[in-house]
PDB file of C-alpha atoms in Angstrom:
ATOM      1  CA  UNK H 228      61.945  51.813  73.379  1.00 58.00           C
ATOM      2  CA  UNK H 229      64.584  51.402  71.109  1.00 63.00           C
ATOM      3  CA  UNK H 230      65.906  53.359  68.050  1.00 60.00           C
ATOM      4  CA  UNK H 231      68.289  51.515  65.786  1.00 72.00           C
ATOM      5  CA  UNK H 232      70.254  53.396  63.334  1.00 88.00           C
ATOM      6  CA  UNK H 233      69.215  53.182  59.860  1.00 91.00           C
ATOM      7  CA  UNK H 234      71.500  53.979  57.315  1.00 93.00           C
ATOM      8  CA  UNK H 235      70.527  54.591  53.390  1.00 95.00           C
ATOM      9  CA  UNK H 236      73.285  53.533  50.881  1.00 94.00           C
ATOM     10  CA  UNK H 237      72.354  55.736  47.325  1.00 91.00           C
ATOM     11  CA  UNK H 238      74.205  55.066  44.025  1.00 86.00           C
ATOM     12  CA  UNK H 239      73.453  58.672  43.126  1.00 83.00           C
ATOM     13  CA  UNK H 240      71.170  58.125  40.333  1.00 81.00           C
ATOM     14  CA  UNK H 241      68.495  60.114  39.322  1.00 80.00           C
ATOM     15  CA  UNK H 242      65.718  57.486  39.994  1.00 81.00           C
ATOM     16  CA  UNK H 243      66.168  57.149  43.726  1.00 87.00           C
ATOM     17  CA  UNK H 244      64.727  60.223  44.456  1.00 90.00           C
ATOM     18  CA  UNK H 245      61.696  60.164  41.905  1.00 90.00           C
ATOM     19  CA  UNK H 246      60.845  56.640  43.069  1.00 91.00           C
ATOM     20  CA  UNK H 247      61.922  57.292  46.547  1.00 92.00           C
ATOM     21  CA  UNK H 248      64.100  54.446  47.401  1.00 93.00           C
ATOM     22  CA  UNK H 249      67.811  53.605  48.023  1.00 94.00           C
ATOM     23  CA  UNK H 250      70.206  50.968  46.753  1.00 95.00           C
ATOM     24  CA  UNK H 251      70.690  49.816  50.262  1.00 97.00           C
ATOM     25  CA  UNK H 252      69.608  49.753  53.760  1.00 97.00           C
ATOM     26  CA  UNK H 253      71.301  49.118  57.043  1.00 96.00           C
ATOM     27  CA  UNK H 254      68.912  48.936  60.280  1.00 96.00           C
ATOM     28  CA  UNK H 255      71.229  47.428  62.913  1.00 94.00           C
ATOM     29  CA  UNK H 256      73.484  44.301  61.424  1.00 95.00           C
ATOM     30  CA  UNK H 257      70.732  43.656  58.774  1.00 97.00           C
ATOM     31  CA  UNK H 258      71.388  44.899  55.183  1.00 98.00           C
ATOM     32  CA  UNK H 259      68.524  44.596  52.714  1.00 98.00           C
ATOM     33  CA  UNK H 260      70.052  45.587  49.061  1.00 98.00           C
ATOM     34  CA  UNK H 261      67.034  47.152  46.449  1.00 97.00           C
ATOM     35  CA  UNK H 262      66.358  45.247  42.984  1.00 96.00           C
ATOM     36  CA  UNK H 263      69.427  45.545  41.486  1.00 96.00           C
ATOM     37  CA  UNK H 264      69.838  45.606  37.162  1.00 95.00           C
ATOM     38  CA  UNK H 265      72.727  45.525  35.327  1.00 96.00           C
ATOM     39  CA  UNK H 266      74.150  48.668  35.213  1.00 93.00           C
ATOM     40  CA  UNK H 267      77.407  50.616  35.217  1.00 90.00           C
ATOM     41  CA  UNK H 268      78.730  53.325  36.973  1.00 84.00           C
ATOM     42  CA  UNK H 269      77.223  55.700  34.564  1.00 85.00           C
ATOM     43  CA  UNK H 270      73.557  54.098  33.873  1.00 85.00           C
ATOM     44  CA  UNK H 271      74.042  52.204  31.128  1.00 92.00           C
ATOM     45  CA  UNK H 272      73.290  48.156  30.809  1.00 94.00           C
ATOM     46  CA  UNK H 273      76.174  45.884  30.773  1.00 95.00           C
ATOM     47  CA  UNK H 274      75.583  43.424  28.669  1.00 96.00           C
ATOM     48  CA  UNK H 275      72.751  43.214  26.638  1.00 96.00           C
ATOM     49  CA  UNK H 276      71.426  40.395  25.044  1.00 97.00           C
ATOM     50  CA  UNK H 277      73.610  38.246  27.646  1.00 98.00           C
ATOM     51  CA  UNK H 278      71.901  37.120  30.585  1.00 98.00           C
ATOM     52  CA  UNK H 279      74.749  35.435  32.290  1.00 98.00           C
ATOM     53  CA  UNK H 280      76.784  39.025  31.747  1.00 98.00           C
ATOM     54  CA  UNK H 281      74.074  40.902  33.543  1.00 98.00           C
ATOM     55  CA  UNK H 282      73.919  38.369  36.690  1.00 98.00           C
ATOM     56  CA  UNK H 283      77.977  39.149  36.941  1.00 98.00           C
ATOM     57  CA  UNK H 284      77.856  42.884  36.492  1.00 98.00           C
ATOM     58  CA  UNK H 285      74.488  43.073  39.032  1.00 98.00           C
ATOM     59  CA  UNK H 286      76.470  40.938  41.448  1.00 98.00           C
ATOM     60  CA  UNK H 287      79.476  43.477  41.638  1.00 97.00           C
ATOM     61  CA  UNK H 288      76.852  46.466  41.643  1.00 96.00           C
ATOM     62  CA  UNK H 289      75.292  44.325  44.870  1.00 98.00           C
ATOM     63  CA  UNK H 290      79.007  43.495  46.468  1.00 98.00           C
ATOM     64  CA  UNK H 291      79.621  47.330  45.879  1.00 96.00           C
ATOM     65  CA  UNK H 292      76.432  48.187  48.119  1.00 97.00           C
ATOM     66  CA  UNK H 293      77.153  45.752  50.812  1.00 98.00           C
ATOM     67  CA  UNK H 294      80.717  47.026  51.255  1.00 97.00           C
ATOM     68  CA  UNK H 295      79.142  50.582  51.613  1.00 96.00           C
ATOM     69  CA  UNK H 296      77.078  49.194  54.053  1.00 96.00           C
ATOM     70  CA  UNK H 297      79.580  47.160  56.232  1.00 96.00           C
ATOM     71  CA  UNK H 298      78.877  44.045  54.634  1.00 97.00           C
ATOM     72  CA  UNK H 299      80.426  41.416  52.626  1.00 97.00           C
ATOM     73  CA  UNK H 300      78.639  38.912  50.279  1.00 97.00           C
ATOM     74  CA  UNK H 301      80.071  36.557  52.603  1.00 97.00           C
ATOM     75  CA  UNK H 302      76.735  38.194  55.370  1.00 98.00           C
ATOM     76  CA  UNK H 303      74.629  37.261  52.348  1.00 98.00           C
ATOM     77  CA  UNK H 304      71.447  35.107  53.649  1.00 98.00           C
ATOM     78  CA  UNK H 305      68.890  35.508  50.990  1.00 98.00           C
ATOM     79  CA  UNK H 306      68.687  36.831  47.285  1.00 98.00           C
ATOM     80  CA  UNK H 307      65.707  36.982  45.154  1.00 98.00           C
ATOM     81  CA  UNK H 308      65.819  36.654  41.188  1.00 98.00           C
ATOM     82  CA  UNK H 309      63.854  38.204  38.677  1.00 98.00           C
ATOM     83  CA  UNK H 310      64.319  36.742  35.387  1.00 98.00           C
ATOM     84  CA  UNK H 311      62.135  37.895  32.022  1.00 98.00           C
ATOM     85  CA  UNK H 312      63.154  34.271  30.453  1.00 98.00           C
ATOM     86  CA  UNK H 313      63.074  31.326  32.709  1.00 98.00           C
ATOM     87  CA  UNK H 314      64.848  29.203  29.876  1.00 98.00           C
ATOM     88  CA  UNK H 315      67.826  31.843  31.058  1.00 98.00           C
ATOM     89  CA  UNK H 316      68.245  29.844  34.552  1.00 98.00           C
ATOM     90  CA  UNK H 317      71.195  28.160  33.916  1.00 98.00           C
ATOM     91  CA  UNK H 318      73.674  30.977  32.698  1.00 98.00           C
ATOM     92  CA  UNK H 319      72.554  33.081  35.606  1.00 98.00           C
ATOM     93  CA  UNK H 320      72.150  30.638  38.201  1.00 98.00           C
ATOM     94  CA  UNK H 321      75.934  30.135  36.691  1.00 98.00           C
ATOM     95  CA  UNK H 322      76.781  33.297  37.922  1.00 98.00           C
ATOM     96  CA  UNK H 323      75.437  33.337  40.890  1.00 98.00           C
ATOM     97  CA  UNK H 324      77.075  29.957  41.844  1.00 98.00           C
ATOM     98  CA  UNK H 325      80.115  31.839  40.973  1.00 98.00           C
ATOM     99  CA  UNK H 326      79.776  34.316  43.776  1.00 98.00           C
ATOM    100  CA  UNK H 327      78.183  32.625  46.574  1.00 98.00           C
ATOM    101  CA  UNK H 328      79.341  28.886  45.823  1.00 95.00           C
ATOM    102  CA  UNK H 329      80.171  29.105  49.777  1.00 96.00           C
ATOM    103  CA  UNK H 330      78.107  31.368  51.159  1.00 96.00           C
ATOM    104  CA  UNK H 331      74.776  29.298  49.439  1.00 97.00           C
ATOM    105  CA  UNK H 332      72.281  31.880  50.485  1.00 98.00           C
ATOM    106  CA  UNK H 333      68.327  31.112  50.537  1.00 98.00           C
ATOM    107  CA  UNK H 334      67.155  31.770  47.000  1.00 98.00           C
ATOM    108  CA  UNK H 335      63.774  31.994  44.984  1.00 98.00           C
ATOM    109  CA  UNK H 336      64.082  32.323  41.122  1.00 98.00           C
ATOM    110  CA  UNK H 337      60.460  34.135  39.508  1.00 98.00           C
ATOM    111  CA  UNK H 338      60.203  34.348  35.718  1.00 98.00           C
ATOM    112  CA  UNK H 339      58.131  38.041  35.633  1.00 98.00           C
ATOM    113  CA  UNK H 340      56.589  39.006  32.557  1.00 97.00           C
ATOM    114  CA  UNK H 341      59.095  42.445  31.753  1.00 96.00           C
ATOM    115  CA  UNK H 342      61.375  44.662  33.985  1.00 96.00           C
ATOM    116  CA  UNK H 343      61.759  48.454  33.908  1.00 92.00           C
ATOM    117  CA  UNK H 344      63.495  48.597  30.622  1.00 93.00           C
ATOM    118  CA  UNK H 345      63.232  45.597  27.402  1.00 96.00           C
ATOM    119  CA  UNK H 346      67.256  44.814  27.237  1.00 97.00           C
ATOM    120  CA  UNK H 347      67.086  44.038  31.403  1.00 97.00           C
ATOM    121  CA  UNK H 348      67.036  40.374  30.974  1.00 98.00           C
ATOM    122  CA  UNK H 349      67.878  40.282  35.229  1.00 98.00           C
ATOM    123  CA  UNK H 350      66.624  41.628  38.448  1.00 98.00           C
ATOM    124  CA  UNK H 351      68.519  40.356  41.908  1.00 98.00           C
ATOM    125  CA  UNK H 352      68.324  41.759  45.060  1.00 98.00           C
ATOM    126  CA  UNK H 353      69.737  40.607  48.024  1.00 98.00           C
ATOM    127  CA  UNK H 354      69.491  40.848  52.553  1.00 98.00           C
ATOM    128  CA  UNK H 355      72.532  40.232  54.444  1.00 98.00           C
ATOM    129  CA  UNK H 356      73.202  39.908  58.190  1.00 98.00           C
ATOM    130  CA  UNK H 357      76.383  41.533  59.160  1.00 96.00           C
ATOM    131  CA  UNK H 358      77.738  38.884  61.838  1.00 81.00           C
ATOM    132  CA  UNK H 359      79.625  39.422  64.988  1.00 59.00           C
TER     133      UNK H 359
END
């Protein structure tokens, strides 16, 4: 049997360990990045009130991850999106265009009825294959 290396990528915050989960996982050449909000380098939500502002600043937070991990958004092959206002699709599917024009992942977009916190208008997360 084989064992393949799994590495956990952590942003350091203090909900990882309470909810027991990290920003990232490698197993092997597959990356699979956690939900992912807008947030800074010190917790606090990038723009609020401005849905296309959180897609960019959770798209860096998800590049930042991947790089960790060995990846580039460029090994992206699937993101999910979690959106609290569907009538929001356009200014974050904006964004997203933005970063993976090119790389045109597999994508689902899911209006949910609230995320962890009232001024996260934005959820992504994202799996990448690292390629050879």
């Amino acid at each position: 049997m084989r064992v393949t290396k799994r590495q956990h990528i952590s942003t350091g915050t203090k909900w990882e360990p309470i909810v027991g989960y990290s920003r990232a996982v490698r197993v092997g050449s597959v990356v699979h990045v956690s939900g992912t909000t807008a947030t800074d380098s010190n917790g606090k939500i990038v723009g609020v009130g401005d849905p296309y502002q959180q897609a960019v600043q959770i798209l860096k937070n998800i590049e930042s991850a991947l790089v960790r991990a060995g990846a580039t958004l460029k090994d992206v092959v699937r993101t999910r999106i979690y959106v609290v206002n569907m009538d929001d699709w356009e200014k974050i599917g904006r964004a997203h265009g933005e970063y993976f024009k090119d790389v045109r992942p597999a994508t689902s977009m899911v209006e949910v009825r609230r995320l962890i916190s009232p001024e996260i208008l934005v959820e992504i997360e994202a799996e990448a294959i690292i390629g050879e």
